[in-house]
PDB file of C-alpha atoms in Angstrom:
ATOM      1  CA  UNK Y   1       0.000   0.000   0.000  1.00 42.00           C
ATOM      2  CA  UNK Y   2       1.098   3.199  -0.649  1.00 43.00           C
ATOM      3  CA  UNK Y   3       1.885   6.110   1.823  1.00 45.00           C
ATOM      4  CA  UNK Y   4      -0.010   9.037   1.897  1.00 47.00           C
ATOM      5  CA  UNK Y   5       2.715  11.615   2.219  1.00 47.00           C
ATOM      6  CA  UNK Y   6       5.173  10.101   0.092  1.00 48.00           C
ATOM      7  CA  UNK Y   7       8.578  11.835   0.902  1.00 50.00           C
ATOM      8  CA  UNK Y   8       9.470  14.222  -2.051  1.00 48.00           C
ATOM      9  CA  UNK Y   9      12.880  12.912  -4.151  1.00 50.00           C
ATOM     10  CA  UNK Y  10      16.276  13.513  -1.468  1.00 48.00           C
ATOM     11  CA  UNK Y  11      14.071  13.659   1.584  1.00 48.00           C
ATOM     12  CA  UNK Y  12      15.327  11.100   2.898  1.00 48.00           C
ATOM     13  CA  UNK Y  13      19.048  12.363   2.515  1.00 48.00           C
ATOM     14  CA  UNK Y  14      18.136  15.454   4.285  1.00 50.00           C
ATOM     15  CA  UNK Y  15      16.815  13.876   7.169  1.00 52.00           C
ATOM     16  CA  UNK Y  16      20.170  11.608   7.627  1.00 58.00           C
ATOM     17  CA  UNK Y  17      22.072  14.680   7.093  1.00 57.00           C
ATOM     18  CA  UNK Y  18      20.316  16.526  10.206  1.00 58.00           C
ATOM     19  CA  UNK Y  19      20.255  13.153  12.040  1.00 58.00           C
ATOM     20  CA  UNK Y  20      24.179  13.224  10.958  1.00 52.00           C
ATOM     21  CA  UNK Y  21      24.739  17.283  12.583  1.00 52.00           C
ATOM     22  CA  UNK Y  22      22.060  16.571  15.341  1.00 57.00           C
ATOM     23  CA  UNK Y  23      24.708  12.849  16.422  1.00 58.00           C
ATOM     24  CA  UNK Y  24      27.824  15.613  15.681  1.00 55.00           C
ATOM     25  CA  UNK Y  25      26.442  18.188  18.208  1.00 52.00           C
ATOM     26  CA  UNK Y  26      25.621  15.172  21.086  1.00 52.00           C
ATOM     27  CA  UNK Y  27      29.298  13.762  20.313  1.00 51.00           C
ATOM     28  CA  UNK Y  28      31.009  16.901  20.608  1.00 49.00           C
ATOM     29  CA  UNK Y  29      28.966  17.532  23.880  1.00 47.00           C
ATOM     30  CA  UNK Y  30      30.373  14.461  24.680  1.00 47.00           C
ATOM     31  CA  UNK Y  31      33.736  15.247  23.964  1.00 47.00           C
ATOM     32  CA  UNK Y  32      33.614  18.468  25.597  1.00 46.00           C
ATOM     33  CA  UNK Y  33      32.038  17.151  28.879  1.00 47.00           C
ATOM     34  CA  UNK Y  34      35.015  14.406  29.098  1.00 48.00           C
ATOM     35  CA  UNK Y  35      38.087  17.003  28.509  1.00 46.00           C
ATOM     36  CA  UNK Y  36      36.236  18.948  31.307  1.00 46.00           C
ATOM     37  CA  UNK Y  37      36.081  15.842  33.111  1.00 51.00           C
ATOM     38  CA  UNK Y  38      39.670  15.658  32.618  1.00 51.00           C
ATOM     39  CA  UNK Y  39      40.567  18.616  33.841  1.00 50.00           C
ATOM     40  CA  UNK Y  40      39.648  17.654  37.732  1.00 54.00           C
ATOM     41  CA  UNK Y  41      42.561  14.927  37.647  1.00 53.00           C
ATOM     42  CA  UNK Y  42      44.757  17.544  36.256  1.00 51.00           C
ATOM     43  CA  UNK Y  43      43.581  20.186  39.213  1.00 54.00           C
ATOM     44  CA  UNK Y  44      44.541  17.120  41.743  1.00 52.00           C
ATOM     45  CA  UNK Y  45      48.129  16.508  40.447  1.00 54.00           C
ATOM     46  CA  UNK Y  46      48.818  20.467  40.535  1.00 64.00           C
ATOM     47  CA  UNK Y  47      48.032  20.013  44.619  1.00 78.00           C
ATOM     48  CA  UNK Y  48      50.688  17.701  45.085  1.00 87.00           C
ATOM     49  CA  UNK Y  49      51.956  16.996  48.140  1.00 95.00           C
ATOM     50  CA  UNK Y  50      55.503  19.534  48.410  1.00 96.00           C
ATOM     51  CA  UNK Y  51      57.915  19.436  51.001  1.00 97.00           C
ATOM     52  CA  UNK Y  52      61.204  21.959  51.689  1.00 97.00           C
ATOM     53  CA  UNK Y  53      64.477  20.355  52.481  1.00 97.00           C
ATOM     54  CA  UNK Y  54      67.655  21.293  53.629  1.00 98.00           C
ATOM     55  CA  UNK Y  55      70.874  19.268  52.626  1.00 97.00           C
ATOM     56  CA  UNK Y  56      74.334  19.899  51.863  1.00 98.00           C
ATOM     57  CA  UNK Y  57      75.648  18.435  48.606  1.00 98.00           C
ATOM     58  CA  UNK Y  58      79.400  18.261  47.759  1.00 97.00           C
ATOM     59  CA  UNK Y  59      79.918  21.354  50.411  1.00 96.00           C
ATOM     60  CA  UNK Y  60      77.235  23.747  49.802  1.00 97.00           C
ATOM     61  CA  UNK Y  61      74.146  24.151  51.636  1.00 98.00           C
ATOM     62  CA  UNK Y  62      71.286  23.945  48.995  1.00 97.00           C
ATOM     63  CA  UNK Y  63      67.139  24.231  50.272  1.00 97.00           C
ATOM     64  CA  UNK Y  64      64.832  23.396  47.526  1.00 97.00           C
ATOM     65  CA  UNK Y  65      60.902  22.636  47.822  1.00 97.00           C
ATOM     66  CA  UNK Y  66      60.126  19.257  46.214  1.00 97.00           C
ATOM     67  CA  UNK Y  67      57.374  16.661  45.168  1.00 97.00           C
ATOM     68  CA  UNK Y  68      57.265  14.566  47.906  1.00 97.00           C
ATOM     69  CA  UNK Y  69      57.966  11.693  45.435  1.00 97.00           C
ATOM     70  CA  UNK Y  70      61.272  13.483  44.032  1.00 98.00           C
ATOM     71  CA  UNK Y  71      64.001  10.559  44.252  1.00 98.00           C
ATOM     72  CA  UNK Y  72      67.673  11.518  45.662  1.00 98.00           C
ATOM     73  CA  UNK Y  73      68.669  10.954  41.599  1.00 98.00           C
ATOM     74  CA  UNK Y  74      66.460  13.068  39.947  1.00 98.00           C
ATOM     75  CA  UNK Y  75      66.928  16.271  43.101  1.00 98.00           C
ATOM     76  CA  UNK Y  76      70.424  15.956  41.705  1.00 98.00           C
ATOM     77  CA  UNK Y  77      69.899  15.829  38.085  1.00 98.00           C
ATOM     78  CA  UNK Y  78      66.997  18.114  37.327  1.00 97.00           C
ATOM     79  CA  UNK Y  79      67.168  20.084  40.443  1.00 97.00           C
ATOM     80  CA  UNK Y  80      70.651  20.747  40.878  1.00 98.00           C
ATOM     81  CA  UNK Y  81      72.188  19.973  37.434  1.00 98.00           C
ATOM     82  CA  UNK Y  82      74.667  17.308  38.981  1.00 98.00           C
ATOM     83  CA  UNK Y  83      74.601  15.037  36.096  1.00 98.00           C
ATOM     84  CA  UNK Y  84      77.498  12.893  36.531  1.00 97.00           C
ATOM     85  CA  UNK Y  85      75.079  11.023  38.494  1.00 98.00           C
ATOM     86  CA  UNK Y  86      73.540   8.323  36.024  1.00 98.00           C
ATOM     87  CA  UNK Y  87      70.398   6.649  35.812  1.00 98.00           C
ATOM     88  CA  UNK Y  88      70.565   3.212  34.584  1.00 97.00           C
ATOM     89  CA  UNK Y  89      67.205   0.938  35.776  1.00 97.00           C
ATOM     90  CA  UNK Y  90      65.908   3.414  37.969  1.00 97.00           C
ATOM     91  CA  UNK Y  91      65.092   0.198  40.010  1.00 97.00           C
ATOM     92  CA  UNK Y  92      67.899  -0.045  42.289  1.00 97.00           C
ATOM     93  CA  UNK Y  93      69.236  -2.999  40.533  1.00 97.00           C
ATOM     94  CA  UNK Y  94      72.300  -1.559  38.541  1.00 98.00           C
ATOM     95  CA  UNK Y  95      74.216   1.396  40.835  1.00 98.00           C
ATOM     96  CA  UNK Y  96      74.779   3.712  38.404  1.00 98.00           C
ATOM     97  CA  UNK Y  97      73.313   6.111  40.792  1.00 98.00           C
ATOM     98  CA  UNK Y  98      75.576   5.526  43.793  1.00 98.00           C
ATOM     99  CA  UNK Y  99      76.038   8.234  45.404  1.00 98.00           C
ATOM    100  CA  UNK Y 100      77.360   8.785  49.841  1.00 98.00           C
ATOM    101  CA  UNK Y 101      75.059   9.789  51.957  1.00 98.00           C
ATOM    102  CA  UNK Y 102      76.484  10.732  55.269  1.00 97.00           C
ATOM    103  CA  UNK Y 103      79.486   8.778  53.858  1.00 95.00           C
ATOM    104  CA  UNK Y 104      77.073   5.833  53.323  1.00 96.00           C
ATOM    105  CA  UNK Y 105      76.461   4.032  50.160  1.00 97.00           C
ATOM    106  CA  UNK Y 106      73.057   4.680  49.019  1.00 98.00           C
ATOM    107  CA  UNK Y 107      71.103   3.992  45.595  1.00 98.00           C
ATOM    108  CA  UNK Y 108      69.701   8.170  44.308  1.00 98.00           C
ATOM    109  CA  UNK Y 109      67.128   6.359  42.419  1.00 98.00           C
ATOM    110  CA  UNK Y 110      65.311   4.293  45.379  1.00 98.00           C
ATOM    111  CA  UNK Y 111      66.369   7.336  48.065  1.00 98.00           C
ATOM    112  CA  UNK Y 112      63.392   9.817  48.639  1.00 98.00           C
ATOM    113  CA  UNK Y 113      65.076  13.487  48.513  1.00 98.00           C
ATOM    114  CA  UNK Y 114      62.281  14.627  51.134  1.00 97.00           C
ATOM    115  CA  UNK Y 115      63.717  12.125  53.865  1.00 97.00           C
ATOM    116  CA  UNK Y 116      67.226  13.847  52.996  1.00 98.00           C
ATOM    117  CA  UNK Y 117      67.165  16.614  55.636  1.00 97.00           C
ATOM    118  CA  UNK Y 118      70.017  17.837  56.948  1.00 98.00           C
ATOM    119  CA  UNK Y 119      71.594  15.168  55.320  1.00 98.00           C
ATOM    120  CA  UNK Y 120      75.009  15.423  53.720  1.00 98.00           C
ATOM    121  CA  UNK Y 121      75.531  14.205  49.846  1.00 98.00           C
ATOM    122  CA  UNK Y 122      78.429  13.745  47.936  1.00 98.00           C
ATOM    123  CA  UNK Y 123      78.532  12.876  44.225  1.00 98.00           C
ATOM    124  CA  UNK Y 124      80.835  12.170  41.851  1.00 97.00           C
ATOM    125  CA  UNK Y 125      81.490  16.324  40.971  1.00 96.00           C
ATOM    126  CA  UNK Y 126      82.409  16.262  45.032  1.00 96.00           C
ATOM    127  CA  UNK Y 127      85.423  13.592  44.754  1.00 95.00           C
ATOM    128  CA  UNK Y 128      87.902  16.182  43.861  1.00 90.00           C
ATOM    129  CA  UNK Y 129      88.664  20.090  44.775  1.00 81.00           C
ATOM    130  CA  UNK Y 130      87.890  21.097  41.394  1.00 78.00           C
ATOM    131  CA  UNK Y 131      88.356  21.192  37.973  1.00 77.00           C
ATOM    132  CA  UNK Y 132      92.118  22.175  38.352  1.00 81.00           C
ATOM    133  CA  UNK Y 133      92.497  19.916  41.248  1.00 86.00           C
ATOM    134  CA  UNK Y 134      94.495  16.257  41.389  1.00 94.00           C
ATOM    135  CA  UNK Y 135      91.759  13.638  40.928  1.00 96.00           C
ATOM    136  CA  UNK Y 136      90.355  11.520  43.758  1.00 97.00           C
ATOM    137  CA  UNK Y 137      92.708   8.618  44.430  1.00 97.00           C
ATOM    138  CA  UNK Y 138      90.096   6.194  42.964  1.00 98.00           C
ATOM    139  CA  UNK Y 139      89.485   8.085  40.036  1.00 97.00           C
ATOM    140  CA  UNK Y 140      93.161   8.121  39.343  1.00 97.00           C
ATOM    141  CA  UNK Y 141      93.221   4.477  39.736  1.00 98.00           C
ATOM    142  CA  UNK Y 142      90.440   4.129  37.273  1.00 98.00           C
ATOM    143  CA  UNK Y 143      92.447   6.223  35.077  1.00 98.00           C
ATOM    144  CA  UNK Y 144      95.361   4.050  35.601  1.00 98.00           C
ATOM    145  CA  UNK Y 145      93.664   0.759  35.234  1.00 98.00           C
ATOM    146  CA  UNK Y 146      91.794   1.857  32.227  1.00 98.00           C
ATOM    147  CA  UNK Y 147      88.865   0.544  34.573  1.00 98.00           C
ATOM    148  CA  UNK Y 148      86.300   1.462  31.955  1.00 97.00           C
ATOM    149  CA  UNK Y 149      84.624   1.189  28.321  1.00 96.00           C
ATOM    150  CA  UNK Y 150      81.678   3.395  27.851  1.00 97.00           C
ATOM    151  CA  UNK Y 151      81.918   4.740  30.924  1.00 97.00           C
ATOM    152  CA  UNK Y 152      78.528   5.613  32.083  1.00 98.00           C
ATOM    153  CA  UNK Y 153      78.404   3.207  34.920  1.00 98.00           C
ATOM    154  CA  UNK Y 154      81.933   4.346  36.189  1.00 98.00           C
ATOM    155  CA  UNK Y 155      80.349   7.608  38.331  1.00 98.00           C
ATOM    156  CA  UNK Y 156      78.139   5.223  40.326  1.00 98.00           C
ATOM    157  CA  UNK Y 157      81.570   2.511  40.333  1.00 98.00           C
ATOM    158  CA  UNK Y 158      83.259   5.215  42.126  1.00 98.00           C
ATOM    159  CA  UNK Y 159      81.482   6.139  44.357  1.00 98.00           C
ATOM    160  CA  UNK Y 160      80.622   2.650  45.587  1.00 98.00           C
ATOM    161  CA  UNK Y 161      84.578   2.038  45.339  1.00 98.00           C
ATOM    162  CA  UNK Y 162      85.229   4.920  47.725  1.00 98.00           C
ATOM    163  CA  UNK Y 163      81.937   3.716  49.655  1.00 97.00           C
ATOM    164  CA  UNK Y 164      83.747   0.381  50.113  1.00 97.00           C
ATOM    165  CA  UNK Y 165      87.092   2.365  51.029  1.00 97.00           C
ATOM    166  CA  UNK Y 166      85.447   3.703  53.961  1.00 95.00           C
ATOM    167  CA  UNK Y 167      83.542   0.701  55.266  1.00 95.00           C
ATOM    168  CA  UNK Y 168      86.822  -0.965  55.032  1.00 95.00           C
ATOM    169  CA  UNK Y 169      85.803  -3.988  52.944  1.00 96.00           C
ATOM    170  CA  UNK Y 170      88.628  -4.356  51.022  1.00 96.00           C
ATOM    171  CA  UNK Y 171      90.712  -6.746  52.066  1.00 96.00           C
ATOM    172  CA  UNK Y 172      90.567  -9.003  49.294  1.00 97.00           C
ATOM    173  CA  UNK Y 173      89.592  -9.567  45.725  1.00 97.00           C
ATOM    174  CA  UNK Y 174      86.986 -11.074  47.053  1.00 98.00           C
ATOM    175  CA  UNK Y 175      86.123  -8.943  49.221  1.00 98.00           C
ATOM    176  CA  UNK Y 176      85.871  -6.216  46.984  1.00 98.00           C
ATOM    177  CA  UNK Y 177      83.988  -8.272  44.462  1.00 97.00           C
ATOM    178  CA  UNK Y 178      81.011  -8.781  47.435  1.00 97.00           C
ATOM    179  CA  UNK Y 179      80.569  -5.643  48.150  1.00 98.00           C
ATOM    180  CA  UNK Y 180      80.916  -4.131  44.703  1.00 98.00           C
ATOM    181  CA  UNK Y 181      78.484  -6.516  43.570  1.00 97.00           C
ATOM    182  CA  UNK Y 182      75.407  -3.965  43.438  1.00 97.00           C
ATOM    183  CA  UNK Y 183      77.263  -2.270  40.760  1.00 98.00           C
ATOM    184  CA  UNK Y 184      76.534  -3.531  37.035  1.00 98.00           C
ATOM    185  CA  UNK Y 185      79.470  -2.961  34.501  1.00 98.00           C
ATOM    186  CA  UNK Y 186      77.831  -4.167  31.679  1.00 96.00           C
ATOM    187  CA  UNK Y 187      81.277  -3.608  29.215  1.00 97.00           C
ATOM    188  CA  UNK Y 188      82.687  -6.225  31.605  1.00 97.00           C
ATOM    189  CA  UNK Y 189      85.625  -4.217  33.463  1.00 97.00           C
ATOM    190  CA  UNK Y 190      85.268  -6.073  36.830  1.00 98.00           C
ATOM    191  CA  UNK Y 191      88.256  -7.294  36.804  1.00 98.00           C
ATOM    192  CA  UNK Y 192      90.239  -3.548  36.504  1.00 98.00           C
ATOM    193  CA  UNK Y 193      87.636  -2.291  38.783  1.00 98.00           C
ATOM    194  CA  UNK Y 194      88.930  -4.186  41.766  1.00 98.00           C
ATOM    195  CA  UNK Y 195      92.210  -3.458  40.690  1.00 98.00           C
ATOM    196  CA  UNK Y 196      91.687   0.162  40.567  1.00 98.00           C
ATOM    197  CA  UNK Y 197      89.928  -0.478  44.014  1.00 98.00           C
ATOM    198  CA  UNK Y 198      93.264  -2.005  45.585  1.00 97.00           C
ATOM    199  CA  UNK Y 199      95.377   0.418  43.864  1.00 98.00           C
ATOM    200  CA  UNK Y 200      93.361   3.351  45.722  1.00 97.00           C
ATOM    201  CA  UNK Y 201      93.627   1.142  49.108  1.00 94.00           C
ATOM    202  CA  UNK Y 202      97.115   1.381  49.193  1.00 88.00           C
TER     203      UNK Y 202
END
């Protein structure tokens, strides 16, 4: 049976066509109500928790407010421009970001800077007086022992060397090779490491 209003030629078109604007218009609603949406998480993250610490890093007193989940590694790095300071995993599982804490080793990357205060920190630019200035004894020994490759694990090497130095667990290859073992040299230079190591011991 035929309809009584037949729709005129294209009528049909034009109705999909506002159907297709009218589904545009919801969507972009849509759309707009989600980026607004969005925008709370974004508000959260700005309020942060922050906290202000105090520490003194190769020598000089430096106070800096932080996220409270700023690692040891990146307060150096980003914050302070110490670079020499490497991160490898970022898990704690590879030392590259050994660095003394109150002449303790510590890993930057699993430290929390906040917890820090008061602390003292020495990195790898702290080892020697200065740029004109005779290297640490370890780093001389590196030098000597041609303890590296690439290099970019020998920072955190150091410093663990001179952390084991201190703690006075050094009086053997093996020794050495225990408590270096939280160090990762992945161009294989153990062997000159401990070297260098007992060169620097004396």
């Amino acid at each position: 049976m035929a309809s009584e209003n037949p729709q005129p030629p294209g009528e049909a078109a034009a109705v999909s066509r506002r159907t297709f604007f009218a589904a545009s218009a919801v969507s972009g609603a849509v759309v707009a109500g989600s980026s607004l949406l969005g925008a709370e998480p974004a508000t959260a993250a700005d309020s942060t928790p922050s906290s202000r610490v105090s520490l003194t890093v190769n020598g000089t007193r430096r106070t800096v407010t932080v996220d409270n989940r700023t690692s040891l590694l990146d307060l150096l790095r980003e914050h302070f421009g110490l670079t020499g300071t490497k991160k490898g995993c970022d898990a704690g599982a590879c030392g590259a970001c050994t660095v003394l804490v109150d002449d303790r080793r510590v890993n930057g990357c699993l430290t929390l800077a906040v917890r820090l205060d008061g602390a003292k920190v020495t990195t790898i630019e702290g080892l020697s007086p200065g740029d004109e200035g005779p290297l640490h004894p370890l780093q001389q020994a590196f030098v000597d022992q041609d303890a590296f490759q690439c290099g970019y694990c020998t920072p955190g090497q150091i410093m663990s060397g001179v952390g084991c130095l201190k703690e006075g667990h050094t009086g053997s290859p093996d020794e050495i090779r225990e408590w270096m073992s939280g160090n990762i040299c992945r161009c294989g230079c153990y062997v000159k490491i401990i070297k260098a190591i007992q060169q620097a011991k004396g």
